[in-house]
PDB file of C-alpha atoms in Angstrom:
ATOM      1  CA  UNK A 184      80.611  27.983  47.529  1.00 77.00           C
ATOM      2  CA  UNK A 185      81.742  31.028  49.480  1.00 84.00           C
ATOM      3  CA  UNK A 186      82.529  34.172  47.986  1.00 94.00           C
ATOM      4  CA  UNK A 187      84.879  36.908  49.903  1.00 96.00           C
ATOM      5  CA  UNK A 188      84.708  40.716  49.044  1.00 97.00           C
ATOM      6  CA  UNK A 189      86.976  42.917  50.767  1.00 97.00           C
ATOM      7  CA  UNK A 190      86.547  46.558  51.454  1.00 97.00           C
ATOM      8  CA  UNK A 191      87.154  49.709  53.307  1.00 98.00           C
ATOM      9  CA  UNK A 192      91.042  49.821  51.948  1.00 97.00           C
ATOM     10  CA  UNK A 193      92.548  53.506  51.019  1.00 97.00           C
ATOM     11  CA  UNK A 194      95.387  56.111  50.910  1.00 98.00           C
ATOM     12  CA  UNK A 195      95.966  57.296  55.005  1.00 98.00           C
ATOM     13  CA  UNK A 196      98.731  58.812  56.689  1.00 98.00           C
ATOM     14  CA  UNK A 197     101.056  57.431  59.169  1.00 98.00           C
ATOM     15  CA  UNK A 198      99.289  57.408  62.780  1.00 98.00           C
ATOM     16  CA  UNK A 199      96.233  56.823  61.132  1.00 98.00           C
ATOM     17  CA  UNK A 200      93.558  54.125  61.085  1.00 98.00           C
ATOM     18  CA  UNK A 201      91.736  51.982  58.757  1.00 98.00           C
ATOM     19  CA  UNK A 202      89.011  49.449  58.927  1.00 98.00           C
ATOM     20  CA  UNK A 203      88.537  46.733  56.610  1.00 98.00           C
ATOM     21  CA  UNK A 204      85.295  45.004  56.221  1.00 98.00           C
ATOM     22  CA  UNK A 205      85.065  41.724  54.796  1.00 97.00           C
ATOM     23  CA  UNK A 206      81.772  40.682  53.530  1.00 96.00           C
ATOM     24  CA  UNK A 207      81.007  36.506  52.844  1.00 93.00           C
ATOM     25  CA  UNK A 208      78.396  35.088  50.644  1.00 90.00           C
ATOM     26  CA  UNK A 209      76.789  32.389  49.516  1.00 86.00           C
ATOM     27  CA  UNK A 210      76.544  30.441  52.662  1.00 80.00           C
ATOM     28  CA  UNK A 211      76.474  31.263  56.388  1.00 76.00           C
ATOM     29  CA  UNK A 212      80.069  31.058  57.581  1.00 82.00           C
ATOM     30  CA  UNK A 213      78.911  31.068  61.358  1.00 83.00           C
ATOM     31  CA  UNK A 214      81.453  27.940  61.828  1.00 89.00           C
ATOM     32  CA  UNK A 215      84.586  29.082  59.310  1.00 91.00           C
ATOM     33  CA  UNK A 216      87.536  30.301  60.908  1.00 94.00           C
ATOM     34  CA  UNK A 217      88.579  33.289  59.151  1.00 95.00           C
ATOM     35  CA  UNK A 218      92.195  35.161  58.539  1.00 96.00           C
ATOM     36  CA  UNK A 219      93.440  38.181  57.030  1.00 98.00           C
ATOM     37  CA  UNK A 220      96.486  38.160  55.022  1.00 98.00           C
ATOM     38  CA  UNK A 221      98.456  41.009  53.561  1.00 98.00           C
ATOM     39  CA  UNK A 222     101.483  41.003  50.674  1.00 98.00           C
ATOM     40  CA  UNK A 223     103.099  43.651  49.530  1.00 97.00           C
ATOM     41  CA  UNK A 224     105.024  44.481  46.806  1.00 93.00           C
ATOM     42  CA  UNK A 225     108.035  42.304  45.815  1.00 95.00           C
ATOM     43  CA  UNK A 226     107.470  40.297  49.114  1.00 97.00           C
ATOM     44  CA  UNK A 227     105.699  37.237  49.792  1.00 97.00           C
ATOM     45  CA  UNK A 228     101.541  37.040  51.173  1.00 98.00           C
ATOM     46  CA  UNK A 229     101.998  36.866  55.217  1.00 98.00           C
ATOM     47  CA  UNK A 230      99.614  36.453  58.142  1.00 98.00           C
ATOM     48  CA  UNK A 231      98.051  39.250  59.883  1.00 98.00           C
ATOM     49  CA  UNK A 232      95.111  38.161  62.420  1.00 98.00           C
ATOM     50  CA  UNK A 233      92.852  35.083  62.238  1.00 97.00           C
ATOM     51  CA  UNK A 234      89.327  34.578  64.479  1.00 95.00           C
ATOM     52  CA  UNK A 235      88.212  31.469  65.422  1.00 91.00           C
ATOM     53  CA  UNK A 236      84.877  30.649  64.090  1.00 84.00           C
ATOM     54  CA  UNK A 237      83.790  30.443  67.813  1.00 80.00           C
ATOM     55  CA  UNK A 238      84.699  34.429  67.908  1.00 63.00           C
ATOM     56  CA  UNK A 239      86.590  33.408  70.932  1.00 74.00           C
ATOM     57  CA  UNK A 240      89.892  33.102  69.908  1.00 88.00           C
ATOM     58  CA  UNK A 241      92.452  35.672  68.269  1.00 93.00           C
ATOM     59  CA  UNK A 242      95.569  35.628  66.767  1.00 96.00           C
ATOM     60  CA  UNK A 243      97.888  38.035  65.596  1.00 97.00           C
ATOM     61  CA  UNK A 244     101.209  38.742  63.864  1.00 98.00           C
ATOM     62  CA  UNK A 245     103.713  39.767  66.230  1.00 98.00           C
ATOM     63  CA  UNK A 246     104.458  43.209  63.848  1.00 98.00           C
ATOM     64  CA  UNK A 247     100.583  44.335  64.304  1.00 98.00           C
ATOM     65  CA  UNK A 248     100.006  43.270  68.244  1.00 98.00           C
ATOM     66  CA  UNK A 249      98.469  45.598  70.153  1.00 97.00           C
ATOM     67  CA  UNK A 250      97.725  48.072  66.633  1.00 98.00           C
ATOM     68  CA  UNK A 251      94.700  46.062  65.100  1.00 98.00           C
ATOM     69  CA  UNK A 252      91.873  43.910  65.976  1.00 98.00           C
ATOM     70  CA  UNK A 253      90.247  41.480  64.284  1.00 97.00           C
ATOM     71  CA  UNK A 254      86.509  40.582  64.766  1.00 94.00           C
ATOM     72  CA  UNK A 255      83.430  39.080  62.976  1.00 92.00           C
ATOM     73  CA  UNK A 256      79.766  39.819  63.196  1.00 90.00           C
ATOM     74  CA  UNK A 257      78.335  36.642  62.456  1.00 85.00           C
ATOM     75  CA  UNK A 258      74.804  37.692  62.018  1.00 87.00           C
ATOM     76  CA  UNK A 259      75.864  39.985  59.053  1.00 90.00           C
ATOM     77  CA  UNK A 260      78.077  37.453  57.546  1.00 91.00           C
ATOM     78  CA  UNK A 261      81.092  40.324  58.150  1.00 94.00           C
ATOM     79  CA  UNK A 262      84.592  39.907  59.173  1.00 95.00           C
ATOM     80  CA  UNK A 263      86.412  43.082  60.124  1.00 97.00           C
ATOM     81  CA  UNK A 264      89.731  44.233  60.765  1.00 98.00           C
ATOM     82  CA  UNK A 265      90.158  47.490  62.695  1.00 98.00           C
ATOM     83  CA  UNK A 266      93.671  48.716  62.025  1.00 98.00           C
ATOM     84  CA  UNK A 267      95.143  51.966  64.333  1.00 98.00           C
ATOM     85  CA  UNK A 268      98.775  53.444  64.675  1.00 98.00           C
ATOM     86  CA  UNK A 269      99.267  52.758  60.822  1.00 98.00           C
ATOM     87  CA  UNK A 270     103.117  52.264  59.672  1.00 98.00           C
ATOM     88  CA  UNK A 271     104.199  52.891  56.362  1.00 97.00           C
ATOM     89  CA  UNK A 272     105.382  49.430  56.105  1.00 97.00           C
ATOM     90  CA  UNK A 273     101.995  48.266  56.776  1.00 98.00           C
ATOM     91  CA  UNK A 274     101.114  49.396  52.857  1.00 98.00           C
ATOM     92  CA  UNK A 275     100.163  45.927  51.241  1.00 98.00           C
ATOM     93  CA  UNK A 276      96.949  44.404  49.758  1.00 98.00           C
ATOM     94  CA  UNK A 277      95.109  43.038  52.125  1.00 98.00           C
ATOM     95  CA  UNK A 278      93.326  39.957  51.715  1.00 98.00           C
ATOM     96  CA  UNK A 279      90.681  38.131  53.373  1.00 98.00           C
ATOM     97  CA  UNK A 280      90.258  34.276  53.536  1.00 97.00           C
ATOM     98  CA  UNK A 281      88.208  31.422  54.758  1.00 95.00           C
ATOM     99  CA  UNK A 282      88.847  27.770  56.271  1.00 93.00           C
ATOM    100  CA  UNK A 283      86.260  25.497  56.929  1.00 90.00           C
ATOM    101  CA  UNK A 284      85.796  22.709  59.050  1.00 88.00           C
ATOM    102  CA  UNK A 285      88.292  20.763  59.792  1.00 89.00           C
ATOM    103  CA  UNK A 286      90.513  23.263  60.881  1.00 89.00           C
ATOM    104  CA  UNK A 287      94.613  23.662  60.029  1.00 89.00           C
ATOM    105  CA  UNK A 288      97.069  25.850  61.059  1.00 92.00           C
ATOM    106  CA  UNK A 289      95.477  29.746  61.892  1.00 92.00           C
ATOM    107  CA  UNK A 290      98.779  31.366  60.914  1.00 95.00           C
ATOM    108  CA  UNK A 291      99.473  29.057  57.422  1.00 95.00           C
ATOM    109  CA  UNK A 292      98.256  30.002  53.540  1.00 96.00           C
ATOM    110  CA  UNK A 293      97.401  26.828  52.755  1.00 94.00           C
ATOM    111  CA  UNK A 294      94.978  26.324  55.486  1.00 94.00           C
ATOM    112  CA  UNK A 295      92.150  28.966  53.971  1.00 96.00           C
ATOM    113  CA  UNK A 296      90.475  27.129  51.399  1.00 94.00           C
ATOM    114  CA  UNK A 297      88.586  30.170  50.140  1.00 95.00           C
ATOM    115  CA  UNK A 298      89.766  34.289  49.240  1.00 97.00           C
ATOM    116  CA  UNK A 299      88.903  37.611  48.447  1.00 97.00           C
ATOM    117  CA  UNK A 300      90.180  39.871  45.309  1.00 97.00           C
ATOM    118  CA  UNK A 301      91.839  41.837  47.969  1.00 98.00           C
ATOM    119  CA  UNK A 302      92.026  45.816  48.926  1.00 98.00           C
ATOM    120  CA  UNK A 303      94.600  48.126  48.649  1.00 98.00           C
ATOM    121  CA  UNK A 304      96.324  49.621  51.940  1.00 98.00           C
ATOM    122  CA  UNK A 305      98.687  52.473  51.294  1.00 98.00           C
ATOM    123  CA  UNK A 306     100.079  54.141  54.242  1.00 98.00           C
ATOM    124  CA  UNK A 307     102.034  57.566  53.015  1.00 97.00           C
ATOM    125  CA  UNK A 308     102.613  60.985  54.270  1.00 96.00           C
TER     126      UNK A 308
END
């Protein structure tokens, strides 16, 4: 069993940066792939940025290319994501999520077998 806690989620302004942390335990997840999703209100959960459990591969929504970064520090069990240039359409609750061996689809819901409660992201002036 894996458990997923999110953090590092607040009020910024627009321009402004954020980074979430997203802290796993129960067991090492040294070979899960790992995505962050995000839904806002009214609006269905979508993909933001998934890491191969390799930390070799990347992947990113097409609306936050080239604004955040996903990583993981394997050692500390800790999957980030680094988000600059904030937009207020970014505001959403964020959620982290895990998919163990064997692999699906980076971009698709139903391929992360395990989530996090989720942190708020408000981006207002």
């Amino acid at each position: 069993q894996v458990q997923l806690v999110e953090s590092g989620g607040g009020l910024v302004q627009p321009g402004g940066s954020l980074r979430l942390s997203c802290a796993a335990s129960g067991r090492t997840f040294s070979d899960y792939n790992m995505g962050w999703f995000r839904q806002a209100p009214g609006k269905e959960r979508e993909f933001v940025a998934a890491i191969s459990w390799i930390g070799g591969i990347n992947d990113y929504a097409d609306s936050v290319k080239g604004r955040f970064t996903i990583s993981r520090d394997s050692a500390k069990n800790t999957v980030y994501l680094q988000m600059n240039s904030l937009k207020p359409e970014d505001t959403a609750v964020y959620y982290c999520a895990a998919d163990p061996p064997p692999y699906g689809s980076r971009r698709s819901l139903a391929t992360y077998y395990y989530w996090g409660q989720g942190t708020q992201v408000t981006v207002s002036s």
